[in-house]
JSON list of C-alpha atoms in Angstrom, two decimals:
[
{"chain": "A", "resi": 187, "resn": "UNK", "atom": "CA", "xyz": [-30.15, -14.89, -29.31]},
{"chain": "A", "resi": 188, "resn": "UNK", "atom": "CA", "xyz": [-29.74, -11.68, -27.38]},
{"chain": "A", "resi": 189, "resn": "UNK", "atom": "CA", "xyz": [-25.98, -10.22, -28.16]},
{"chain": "A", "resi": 190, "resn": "UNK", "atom": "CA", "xyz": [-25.05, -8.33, -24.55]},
{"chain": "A", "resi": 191, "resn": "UNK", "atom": "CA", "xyz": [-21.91, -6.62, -24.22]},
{"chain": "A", "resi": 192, "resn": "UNK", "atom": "CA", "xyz": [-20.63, -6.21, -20.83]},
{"chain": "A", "resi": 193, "resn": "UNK", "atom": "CA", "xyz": [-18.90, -3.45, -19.90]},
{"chain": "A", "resi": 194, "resn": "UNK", "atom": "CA", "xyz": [-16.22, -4.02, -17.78]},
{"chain": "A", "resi": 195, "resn": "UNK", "atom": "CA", "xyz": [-14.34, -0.91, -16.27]},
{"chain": "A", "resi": 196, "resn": "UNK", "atom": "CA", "xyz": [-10.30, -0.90, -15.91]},
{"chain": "A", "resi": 197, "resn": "UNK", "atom": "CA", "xyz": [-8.66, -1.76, -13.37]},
{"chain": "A", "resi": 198, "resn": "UNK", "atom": "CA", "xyz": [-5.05, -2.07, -11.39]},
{"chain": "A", "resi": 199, "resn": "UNK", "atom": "CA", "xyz": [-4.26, -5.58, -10.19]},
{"chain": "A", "resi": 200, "resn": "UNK", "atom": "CA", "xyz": [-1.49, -6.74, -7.22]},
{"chain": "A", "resi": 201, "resn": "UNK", "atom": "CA", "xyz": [-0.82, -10.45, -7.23]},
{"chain": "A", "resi": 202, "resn": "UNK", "atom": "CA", "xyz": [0.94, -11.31, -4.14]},
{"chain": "A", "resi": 203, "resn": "UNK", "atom": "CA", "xyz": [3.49, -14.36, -4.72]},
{"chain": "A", "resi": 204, "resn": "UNK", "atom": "CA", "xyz": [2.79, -17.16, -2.52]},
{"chain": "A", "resi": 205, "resn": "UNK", "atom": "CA", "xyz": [6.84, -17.34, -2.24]},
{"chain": "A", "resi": 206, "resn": "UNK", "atom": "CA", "xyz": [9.20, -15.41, -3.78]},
{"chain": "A", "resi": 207, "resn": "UNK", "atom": "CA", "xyz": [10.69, -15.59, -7.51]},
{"chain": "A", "resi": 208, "resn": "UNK", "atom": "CA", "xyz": [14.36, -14.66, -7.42]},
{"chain": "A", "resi": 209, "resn": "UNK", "atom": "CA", "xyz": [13.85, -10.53, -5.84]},
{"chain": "A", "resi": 210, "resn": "UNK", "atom": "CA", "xyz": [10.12, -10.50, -6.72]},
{"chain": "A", "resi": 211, "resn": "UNK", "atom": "CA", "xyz": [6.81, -11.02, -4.52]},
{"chain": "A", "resi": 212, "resn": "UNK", "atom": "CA", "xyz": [4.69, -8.86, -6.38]},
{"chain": "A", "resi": 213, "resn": "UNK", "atom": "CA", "xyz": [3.18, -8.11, -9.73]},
{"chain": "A", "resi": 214, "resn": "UNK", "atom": "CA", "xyz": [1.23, -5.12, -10.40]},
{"chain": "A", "resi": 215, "resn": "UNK", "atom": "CA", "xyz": [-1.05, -5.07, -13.95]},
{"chain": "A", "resi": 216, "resn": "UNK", "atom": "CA", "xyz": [-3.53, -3.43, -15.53]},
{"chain": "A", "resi": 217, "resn": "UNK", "atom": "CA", "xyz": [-6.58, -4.81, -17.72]},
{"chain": "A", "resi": 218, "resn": "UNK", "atom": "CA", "xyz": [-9.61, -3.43, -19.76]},
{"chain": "A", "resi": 219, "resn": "UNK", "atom": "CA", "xyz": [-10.86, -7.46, -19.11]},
{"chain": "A", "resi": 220, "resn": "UNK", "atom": "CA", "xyz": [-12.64, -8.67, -16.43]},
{"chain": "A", "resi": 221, "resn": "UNK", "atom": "CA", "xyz": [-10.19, -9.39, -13.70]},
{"chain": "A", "resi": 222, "resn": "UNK", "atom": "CA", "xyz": [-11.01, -13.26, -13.66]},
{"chain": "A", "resi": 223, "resn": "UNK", "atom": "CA", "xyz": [-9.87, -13.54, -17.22]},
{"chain": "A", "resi": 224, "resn": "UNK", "atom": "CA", "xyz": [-6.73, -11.72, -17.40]},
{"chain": "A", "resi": 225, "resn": "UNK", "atom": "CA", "xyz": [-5.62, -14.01, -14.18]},
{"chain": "A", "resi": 226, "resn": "UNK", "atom": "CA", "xyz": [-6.51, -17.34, -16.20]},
{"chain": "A", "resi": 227, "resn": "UNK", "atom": "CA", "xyz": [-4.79, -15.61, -19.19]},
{"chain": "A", "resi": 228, "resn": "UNK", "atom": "CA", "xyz": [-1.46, -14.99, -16.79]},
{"chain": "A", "resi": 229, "resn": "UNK", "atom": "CA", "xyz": [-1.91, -18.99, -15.58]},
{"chain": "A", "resi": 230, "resn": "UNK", "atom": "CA", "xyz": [-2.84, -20.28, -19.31]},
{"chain": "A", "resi": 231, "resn": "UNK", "atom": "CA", "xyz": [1.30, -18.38, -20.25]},
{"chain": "A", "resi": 232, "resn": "UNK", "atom": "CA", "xyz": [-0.51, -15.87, -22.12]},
{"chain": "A", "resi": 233, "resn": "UNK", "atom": "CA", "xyz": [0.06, -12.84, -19.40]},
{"chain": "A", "resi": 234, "resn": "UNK", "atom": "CA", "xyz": [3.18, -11.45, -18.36]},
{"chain": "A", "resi": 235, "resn": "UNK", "atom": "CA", "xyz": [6.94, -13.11, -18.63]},
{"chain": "A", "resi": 236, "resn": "UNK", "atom": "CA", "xyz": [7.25, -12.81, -14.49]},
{"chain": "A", "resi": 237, "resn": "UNK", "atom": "CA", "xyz": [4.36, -14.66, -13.80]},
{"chain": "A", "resi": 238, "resn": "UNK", "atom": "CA", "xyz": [5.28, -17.25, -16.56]},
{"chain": "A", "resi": 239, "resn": "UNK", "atom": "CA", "xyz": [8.36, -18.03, -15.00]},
{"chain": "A", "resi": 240, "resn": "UNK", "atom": "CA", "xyz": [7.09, -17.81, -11.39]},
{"chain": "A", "resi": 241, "resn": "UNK", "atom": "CA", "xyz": [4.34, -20.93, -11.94]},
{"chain": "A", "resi": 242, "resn": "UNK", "atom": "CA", "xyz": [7.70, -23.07, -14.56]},
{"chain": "A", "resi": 243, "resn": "UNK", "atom": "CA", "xyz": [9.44, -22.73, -10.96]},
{"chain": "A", "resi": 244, "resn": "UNK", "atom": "CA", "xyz": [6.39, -24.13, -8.88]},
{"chain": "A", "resi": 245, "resn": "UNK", "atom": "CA", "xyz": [5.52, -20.87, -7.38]},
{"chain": "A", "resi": 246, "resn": "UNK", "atom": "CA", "xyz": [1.79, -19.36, -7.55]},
{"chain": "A", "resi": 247, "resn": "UNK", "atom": "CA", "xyz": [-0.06, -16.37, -6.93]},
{"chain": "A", "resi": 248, "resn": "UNK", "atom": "CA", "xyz": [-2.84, -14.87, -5.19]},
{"chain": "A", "resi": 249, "resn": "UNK", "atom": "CA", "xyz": [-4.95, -11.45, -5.97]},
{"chain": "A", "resi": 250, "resn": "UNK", "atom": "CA", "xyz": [-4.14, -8.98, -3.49]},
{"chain": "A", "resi": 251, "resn": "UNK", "atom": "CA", "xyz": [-5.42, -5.56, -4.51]},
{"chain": "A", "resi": 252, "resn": "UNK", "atom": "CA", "xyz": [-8.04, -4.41, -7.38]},
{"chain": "A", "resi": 253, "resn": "UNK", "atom": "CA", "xyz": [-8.36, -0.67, -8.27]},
{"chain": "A", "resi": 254, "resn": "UNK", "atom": "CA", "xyz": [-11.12, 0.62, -10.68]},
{"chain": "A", "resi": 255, "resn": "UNK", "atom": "CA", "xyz": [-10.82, 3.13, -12.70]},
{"chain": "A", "resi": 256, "resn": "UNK", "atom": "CA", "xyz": [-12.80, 5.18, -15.40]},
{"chain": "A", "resi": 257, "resn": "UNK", "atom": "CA", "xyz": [-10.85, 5.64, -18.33]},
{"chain": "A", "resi": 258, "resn": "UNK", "atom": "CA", "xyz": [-8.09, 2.87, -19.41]},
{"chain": "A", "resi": 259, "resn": "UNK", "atom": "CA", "xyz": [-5.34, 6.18, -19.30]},
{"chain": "A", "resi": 260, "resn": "UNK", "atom": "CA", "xyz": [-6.28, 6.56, -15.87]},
{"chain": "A", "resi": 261, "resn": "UNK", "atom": "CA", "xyz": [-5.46, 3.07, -15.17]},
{"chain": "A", "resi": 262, "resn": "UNK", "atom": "CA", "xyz": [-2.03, 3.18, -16.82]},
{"chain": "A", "resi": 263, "resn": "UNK", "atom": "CA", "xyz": [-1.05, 6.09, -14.64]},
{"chain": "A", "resi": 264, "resn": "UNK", "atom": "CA", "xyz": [-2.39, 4.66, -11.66]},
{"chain": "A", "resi": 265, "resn": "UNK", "atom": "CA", "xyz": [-0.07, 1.07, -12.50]},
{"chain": "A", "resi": 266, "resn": "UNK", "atom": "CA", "xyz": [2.89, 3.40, -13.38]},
{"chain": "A", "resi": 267, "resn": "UNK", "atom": "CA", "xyz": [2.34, 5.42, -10.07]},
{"chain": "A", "resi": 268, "resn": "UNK", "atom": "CA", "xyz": [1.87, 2.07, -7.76]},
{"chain": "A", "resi": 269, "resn": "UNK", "atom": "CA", "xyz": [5.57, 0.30, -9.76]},
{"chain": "A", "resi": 270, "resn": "UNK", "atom": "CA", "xyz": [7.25, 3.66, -9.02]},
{"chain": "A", "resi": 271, "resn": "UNK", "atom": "CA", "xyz": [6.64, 4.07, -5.11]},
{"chain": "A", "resi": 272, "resn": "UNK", "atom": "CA", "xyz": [8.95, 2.19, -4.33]},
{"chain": "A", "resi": 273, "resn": "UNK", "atom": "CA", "xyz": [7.85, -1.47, -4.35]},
{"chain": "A", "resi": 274, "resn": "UNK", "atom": "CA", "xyz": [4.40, -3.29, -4.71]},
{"chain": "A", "resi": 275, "resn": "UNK", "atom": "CA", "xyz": [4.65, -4.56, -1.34]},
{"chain": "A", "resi": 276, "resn": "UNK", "atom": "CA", "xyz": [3.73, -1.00, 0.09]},
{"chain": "A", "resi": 277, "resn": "UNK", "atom": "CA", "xyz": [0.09, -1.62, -1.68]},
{"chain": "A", "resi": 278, "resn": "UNK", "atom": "CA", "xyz": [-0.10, -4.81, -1.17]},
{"chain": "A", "resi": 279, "resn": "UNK", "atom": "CA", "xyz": [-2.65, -5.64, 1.41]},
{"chain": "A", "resi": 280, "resn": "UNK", "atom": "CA", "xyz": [-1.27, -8.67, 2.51]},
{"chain": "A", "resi": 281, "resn": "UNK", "atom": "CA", "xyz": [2.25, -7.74, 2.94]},
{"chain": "A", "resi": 282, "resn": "UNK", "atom": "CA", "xyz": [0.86, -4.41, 5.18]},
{"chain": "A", "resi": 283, "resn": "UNK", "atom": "CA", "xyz": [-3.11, -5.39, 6.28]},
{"chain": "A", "resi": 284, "resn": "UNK", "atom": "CA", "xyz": [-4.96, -2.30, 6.70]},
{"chain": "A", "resi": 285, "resn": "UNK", "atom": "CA", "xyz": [-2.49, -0.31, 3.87]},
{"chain": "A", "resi": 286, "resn": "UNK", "atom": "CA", "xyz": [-3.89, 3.43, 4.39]},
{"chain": "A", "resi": 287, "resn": "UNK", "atom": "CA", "xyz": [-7.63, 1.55, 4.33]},
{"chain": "A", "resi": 288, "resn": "UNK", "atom": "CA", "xyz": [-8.67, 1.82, 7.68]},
{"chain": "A", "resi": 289, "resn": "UNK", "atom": "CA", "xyz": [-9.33, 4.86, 10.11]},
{"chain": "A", "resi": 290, "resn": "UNK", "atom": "CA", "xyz": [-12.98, 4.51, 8.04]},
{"chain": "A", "resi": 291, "resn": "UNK", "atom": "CA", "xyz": [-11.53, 6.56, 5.03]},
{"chain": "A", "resi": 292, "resn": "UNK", "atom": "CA", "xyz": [-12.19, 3.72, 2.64]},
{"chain": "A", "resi": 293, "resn": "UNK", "atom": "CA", "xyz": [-9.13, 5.14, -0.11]},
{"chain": "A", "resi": 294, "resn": "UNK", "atom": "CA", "xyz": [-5.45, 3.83, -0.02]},
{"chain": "A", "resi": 295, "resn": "UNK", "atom": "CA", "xyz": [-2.51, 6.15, 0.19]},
{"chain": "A", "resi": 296, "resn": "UNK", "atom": "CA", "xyz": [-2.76, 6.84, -3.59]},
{"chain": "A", "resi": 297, "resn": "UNK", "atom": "CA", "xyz": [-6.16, 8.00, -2.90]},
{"chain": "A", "resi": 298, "resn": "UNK", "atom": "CA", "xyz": [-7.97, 5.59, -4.33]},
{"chain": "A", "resi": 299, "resn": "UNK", "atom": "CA", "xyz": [-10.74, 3.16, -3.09]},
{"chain": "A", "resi": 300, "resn": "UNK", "atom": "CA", "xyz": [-9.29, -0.39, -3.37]},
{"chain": "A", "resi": 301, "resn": "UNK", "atom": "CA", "xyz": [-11.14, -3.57, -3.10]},
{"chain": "A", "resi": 302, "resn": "UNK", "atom": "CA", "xyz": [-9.70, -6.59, -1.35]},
{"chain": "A", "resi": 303, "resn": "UNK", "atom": "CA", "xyz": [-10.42, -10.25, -3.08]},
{"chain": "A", "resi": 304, "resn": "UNK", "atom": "CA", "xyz": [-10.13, -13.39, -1.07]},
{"chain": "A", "resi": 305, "resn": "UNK", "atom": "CA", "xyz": [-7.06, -14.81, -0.72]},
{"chain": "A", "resi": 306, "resn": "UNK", "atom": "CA", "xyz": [-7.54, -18.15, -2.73]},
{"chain": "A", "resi": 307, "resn": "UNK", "atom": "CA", "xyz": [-5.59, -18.62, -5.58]},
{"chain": "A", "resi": 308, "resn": "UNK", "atom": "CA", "xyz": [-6.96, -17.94, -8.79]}
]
């Protein structure tokens, strides 16, 4: 039995709410898991109170945005940077298609490179 550890690098997270819960549409996170398992963690009610409450109300949510980043402390300040401009909708590349990707730069506004999921549930 071979024991492999996968390394999985940090990352920033936007779910986009398929409809709104009370004032929110967004969620922004940040794991040290792969991204598939912290989403079936938020669905299983073992992820953040929001989200919880969002899917009890019949609501559901889609990945938006994924940022990778090197060092879990760089992902913190990259989540606390994203909740504190002013709404997750600006980064949210379904709300605002294109957000700061385009013109062949390949980096959002915050200056990092951003990788956009499909948009099926998860």
């Amino acid at each position: 039995m071979t024991d492999e550890t996968v390394i999985v690098k940090p990352c920033v997270y936007v779910v986009h709410f398929t409809r709104a819960y009370l004032h929110a549409r967004h969620y922004i996170g940040m794991t040290t898991l792969p991204i598939a398992d912290r989403l079936a963690r938020h669905r299983t009610a073992r992820g953040a109170a929001l989200l919880r409450r969002l899917l009890a109300s019949g609501g559901d949510f889609v990945l938006a945005d994924t940022w990778e980043c090197a060092t879990p402390e760089e992902a913190r300040v990259l989540e606390k940077s994203l909740k504190r401009s002013g709404g997750a909708s600006r980064c949210c590349s379904i709300c605002k298609p294109g957000n700061g990707r385009g013109a062949g730069r390949g980096r959002n506004r915050y200056g990092m490179h951003a990788h956009t999921p499909s948009r099926q549930p998860v």
